[in-house]
Amino acid sequence: MKRLVILILAVVLMAGVTYAQDNVMTKKAGDYTVLAGFDKTPKAGDNTFLINIKDESGKAVTDATVKVHYYMREKAGPTGKYLTMTYMGSEAGAEATNTGYKANLNFSMSGPWNIEVTITRGGQEQTAGFFTLIK
């Protein structure tokens, strides 16, 4: 059992997964710190995803173009010879708000979803990756 727990922790850490604490996830994207979360517990269907970006001095970034790509990877069957589920994904533009950015994410089903927030500013692009489990 202890080996299983250690294995799971190793996989999570290697994948760079960030878990929500108080519904806020934090990741680095180049020189930016990205804070992201949902306005309420995420579910299958429409969800509001809120994003705050800070530069290296801690100042809020409000002049970037922000896009969100969210996807669920394909899954192989028990023998690995066939897919039990194909890749599902979508993109959403994030609109600026008074406090950061927000995007509408429509999860087509429950399960594990990857979320990539791409920030374009000053001709440079940086991406922060998140993970969420939709119930």
PDB file of C-alpha atoms in Angstrom:
ATOM      1  CA  MET A   1       0.000   0.000   0.000  1.00  0.00           C
ATOM      2  CA  LYS A   2       2.833   2.379   0.878  1.00  0.00           C
ATOM      3  CA  ARG A   3       4.448   1.733  -2.523  1.00  0.00           C
ATOM      4  CA  LEU A   4       1.165   2.511  -4.265  1.00  0.00           C
ATOM      5  CA  VAL A   5       0.873   5.850  -2.444  1.00  0.00           C
ATOM      6  CA  ILE A   6       4.478   6.730  -3.310  1.00  0.00           C
ATOM      7  CA  LEU A   7       3.909   5.756  -6.947  1.00  0.00           C
ATOM      8  CA  ILE A   8       0.779   7.909  -7.174  1.00  0.00           C
ATOM      9  CA  LEU A   9       2.588  10.875  -5.609  1.00  0.00           C
ATOM     10  CA  ALA A  10       5.494  10.474  -8.031  1.00  0.00           C
ATOM     11  CA  VAL A  11       3.177  10.413 -11.051  1.00  0.00           C
ATOM     12  CA  VAL A  12       1.314  13.494  -9.823  1.00  0.00           C
ATOM     13  CA  LEU A  13       4.517  15.430  -9.191  1.00  0.00           C
ATOM     14  CA  MET A  14       6.074  14.452 -12.522  1.00  0.00           C
ATOM     15  CA  ALA A  15       2.979  15.543 -14.391  1.00  0.00           C
ATOM     16  CA  GLY A  16       3.127  18.994 -12.799  1.00  0.00           C
ATOM     17  CA  VAL A  17      -0.426  18.719 -11.546  1.00  0.00           C
ATOM     18  CA  THR A  18      -1.709  21.539  -9.394  1.00  0.00           C
ATOM     19  CA  TYR A  19      -4.624  20.843  -7.107  1.00  0.00           C
ATOM     20  CA  ALA A  20      -7.061  23.523  -6.067  1.00  0.00           C
ATOM     21  CA  GLN A  21      -6.867  24.807  -2.541  1.00  0.00           C
ATOM     22  CA  ASP A  22      -9.861  26.983  -1.687  1.00  0.00           C
ATOM     23  CA  ASN A  23     -10.732  26.720  -5.390  1.00  0.00           C
ATOM     24  CA  VAL A  24      -7.542  28.571  -6.490  1.00  0.00           C
ATOM     25  CA  MET A  25      -4.706  26.965  -8.431  1.00  0.00           C
ATOM     26  CA  THR A  26      -1.325  28.650  -8.919  1.00  0.00           C
ATOM     27  CA  LYS A  27       1.273  28.000 -11.615  1.00  0.00           C
ATOM     28  CA  LYS A  28       4.252  29.783 -13.139  1.00  0.00           C
ATOM     29  CA  ALA A  29       4.265  30.675 -16.835  1.00  0.00           C
ATOM     30  CA  GLY A  30       7.665  32.159 -17.614  1.00  0.00           C
ATOM     31  CA  ASP A  31       7.925  35.344 -15.533  1.00  0.00           C
ATOM     32  CA  TYR A  32       4.197  35.347 -14.764  1.00  0.00           C
ATOM     33  CA  THR A  33       2.338  33.843 -11.835  1.00  0.00           C
ATOM     34  CA  VAL A  34      -1.069  32.585 -12.911  1.00  0.00           C
ATOM     35  CA  LEU A  35      -3.839  32.149 -10.348  1.00  0.00           C
ATOM     36  CA  ALA A  36      -6.896  30.372 -11.702  1.00  0.00           C
ATOM     37  CA  GLY A  37     -10.058  28.753 -10.446  1.00  0.00           C
ATOM     38  CA  PHE A  38     -13.750  28.265 -10.983  1.00  0.00           C
ATOM     39  CA  ASP A  39     -16.435  30.542  -9.578  1.00  0.00           C
ATOM     40  CA  LYS A  40     -18.085  27.413  -8.124  1.00  0.00           C
ATOM     41  CA  THR A  41     -17.434  23.674  -8.076  1.00  0.00           C
ATOM     42  CA  PRO A  42     -16.843  22.683 -11.716  1.00  0.00           C
ATOM     43  CA  LYS A  43     -19.268  20.245 -13.331  1.00  0.00           C
ATOM     44  CA  ALA A  44     -20.112  18.856 -16.748  1.00  0.00           C
ATOM     45  CA  GLY A  45     -21.609  21.709 -18.769  1.00  0.00           C
ATOM     46  CA  ASP A  46     -20.880  25.438 -18.594  1.00  0.00           C
ATOM     47  CA  ASN A  47     -18.401  26.763 -16.032  1.00  0.00           C
ATOM     48  CA  THR A  48     -16.839  30.170 -15.409  1.00  0.00           C
ATOM     49  CA  PHE A  49     -13.041  29.964 -15.173  1.00  0.00           C
ATOM     50  CA  LEU A  50     -11.382  32.992 -13.537  1.00  0.00           C
ATOM     51  CA  ILE A  51      -7.756  33.914 -14.204  1.00  0.00           C
ATOM     52  CA  ASN A  52      -5.457  36.444 -12.537  1.00  0.00           C
ATOM     53  CA  ILE A  53      -1.977  37.076 -13.898  1.00  0.00           C
ATOM     54  CA  LYS A  54       0.850  38.795 -12.021  1.00  0.00           C
ATOM     55  CA  ASP A  55       4.208  39.856 -13.409  1.00  0.00           C
ATOM     56  CA  GLU A  56       7.478  39.130 -11.608  1.00  0.00           C
ATOM     57  CA  SER A  57       7.082  42.251  -9.428  1.00  0.00           C
ATOM     58  CA  GLY A  58       3.591  41.101  -8.336  1.00  0.00           C
ATOM     59  CA  LYS A  59       1.724  43.689 -10.411  1.00  0.00           C
ATOM     60  CA  ALA A  60      -1.514  42.570 -12.090  1.00  0.00           C
ATOM     61  CA  VAL A  61      -1.232  42.004 -15.838  1.00  0.00           C
ATOM     62  CA  THR A  62      -4.268  43.466 -17.598  1.00  0.00           C
ATOM     63  CA  ASP A  63      -2.998  44.029 -21.145  1.00  0.00           C
ATOM     64  CA  ALA A  64      -2.475  40.444 -22.341  1.00  0.00           C
ATOM     65  CA  THR A  65      -4.391  38.256 -24.744  1.00  0.00           C
ATOM     66  CA  VAL A  66      -5.450  35.127 -22.857  1.00  0.00           C
ATOM     67  CA  LYS A  67      -6.701  31.883 -24.373  1.00  0.00           C
ATOM     68  CA  VAL A  68      -7.730  28.692 -22.622  1.00  0.00           C
ATOM     69  CA  HIS A  69      -7.363  25.241 -24.177  1.00  0.00           C
ATOM     70  CA  TYR A  70      -9.007  22.441 -22.211  1.00  0.00           C
ATOM     71  CA  TYR A  71      -8.974  18.780 -23.084  1.00  0.00           C
ATOM     72  CA  MET A  72      -9.394  15.200 -21.964  1.00  0.00           C
ATOM     73  CA  ARG A  73      -6.854  12.759 -23.344  1.00  0.00           C
ATOM     74  CA  GLU A  74      -7.776   9.589 -25.217  1.00  0.00           C
ATOM     75  CA  LYS A  75      -7.911   6.407 -23.184  1.00  0.00           C
ATOM     76  CA  ALA A  76      -6.743   2.972 -24.244  1.00  0.00           C
ATOM     77  CA  GLY A  77      -8.540  -0.245 -23.396  1.00  0.00           C
ATOM     78  CA  PRO A  78      -7.091  -2.776 -20.930  1.00  0.00           C
ATOM     79  CA  THR A  79      -4.863  -4.374 -23.571  1.00  0.00           C
ATOM     80  CA  GLY A  80      -3.814  -1.046 -25.077  1.00  0.00           C
ATOM     81  CA  LYS A  81      -4.869  -2.235 -28.543  1.00  0.00           C
ATOM     82  CA  TYR A  82      -7.914  -0.041 -28.931  1.00  0.00           C
ATOM     83  CA  LEU A  83      -9.201   3.302 -27.723  1.00  0.00           C
ATOM     84  CA  THR A  84     -12.102   3.308 -25.329  1.00  0.00           C
ATOM     85  CA  MET A  85     -12.398   7.069 -25.660  1.00  0.00           C
ATOM     86  CA  THR A  86     -11.017   9.536 -28.189  1.00  0.00           C
ATOM     87  CA  TYR A  87      -9.405  12.902 -27.462  1.00  0.00           C
ATOM     88  CA  MET A  88     -11.877  15.672 -26.570  1.00  0.00           C
ATOM     89  CA  GLY A  89     -10.913  19.302 -26.410  1.00  0.00           C
ATOM     90  CA  SER A  90     -11.938  22.863 -26.992  1.00  0.00           C
ATOM     91  CA  GLU A  91     -10.628  26.422 -26.801  1.00  0.00           C
ATOM     92  CA  ALA A  92     -12.057  29.562 -25.267  1.00  0.00           C
ATOM     93  CA  GLY A  93     -10.903  33.138 -25.376  1.00  0.00           C
ATOM     94  CA  ALA A  94     -10.726  34.874 -22.022  1.00  0.00           C
ATOM     95  CA  GLU A  95     -12.218  38.327 -21.698  1.00  0.00           C
ATOM     96  CA  ALA A  96     -10.736  40.995 -19.461  1.00  0.00           C
ATOM     97  CA  THR A  97     -12.624  41.873 -16.275  1.00  0.00           C
ATOM     98  CA  ASN A  98     -11.968  44.441 -13.531  1.00  0.00           C
ATOM     99  CA  THR A  99      -9.955  41.870 -11.585  1.00  0.00           C
ATOM    100  CA  GLY A 100      -8.356  39.720 -14.314  1.00  0.00           C
ATOM    101  CA  TYR A 101      -9.797  37.504 -17.020  1.00  0.00           C
ATOM    102  CA  LYS A 102     -12.652  35.041 -17.332  1.00  0.00           C
ATOM    103  CA  ALA A 103     -13.523  32.305 -19.793  1.00  0.00           C
ATOM    104  CA  ASN A 104     -16.520  30.038 -20.221  1.00  0.00           C
ATOM    105  CA  LEU A 105     -15.463  26.380 -20.294  1.00  0.00           C
ATOM    106  CA  ASN A 106     -18.023  23.779 -21.340  1.00  0.00           C
ATOM    107  CA  PHE A 107     -16.946  20.333 -20.165  1.00  0.00           C
ATOM    108  CA  SER A 108     -18.738  17.679 -22.207  1.00  0.00           C
ATOM    109  CA  MET A 109     -18.424  14.990 -19.528  1.00  0.00           C
ATOM    110  CA  SER A 110     -17.123  14.263 -16.056  1.00  0.00           C
ATOM    111  CA  GLY A 111     -13.587  13.011 -15.538  1.00  0.00           C
ATOM    112  CA  PRO A 112     -10.018  14.365 -15.573  1.00  0.00           C
ATOM    113  CA  TRP A 113      -9.469  17.506 -17.692  1.00  0.00           C
ATOM    114  CA  ASN A 114      -6.271  19.383 -18.503  1.00  0.00           C
ATOM    115  CA  ILE A 115      -6.453  23.173 -18.810  1.00  0.00           C
ATOM    116  CA  GLU A 116      -3.782  25.276 -20.529  1.00  0.00           C
ATOM    117  CA  VAL A 117      -3.839  29.053 -20.086  1.00  0.00           C
ATOM    118  CA  THR A 118      -1.829  30.791 -22.810  1.00  0.00           C
ATOM    119  CA  ILE A 119      -0.774  34.392 -22.225  1.00  0.00           C
ATOM    120  CA  THR A 120       0.369  36.529 -25.161  1.00  0.00           C
ATOM    121  CA  ARG A 121       1.937  39.839 -24.244  1.00  0.00           C
ATOM    122  CA  GLY A 122       4.625  41.938 -25.889  1.00  0.00           C
ATOM    123  CA  GLY A 123       4.915  39.435 -28.734  1.00  0.00           C
ATOM    124  CA  GLN A 124       5.806  36.604 -26.337  1.00  0.00           C
ATOM    125  CA  GLU A 125       3.688  33.608 -25.412  1.00  0.00           C
ATOM    126  CA  GLN A 126       3.738  31.759 -22.075  1.00  0.00           C
ATOM    127  CA  THR A 127       1.582  28.817 -20.992  1.00  0.00           C
ATOM    128  CA  ALA A 128       0.528  27.529 -17.581  1.00  0.00           C
ATOM    129  CA  GLY A 129      -0.992  24.048 -17.283  1.00  0.00           C
ATOM    130  CA  PHE A 130      -3.638  23.030 -14.756  1.00  0.00           C
ATOM    131  CA  PHE A 131      -5.640  19.892 -13.982  1.00  0.00           C
ATOM    132  CA  THR A 132      -9.163  19.520 -12.675  1.00  0.00           C
ATOM    133  CA  LEU A 133     -11.482  16.644 -11.986  1.00  0.00           C
ATOM    134  CA  ILE A 134     -15.017  17.263 -13.209  1.00  0.00           C
ATOM    135  CA  LYS A 135     -17.727  15.439 -11.273  1.00  0.00           C
TER     136      LYS A 135
END
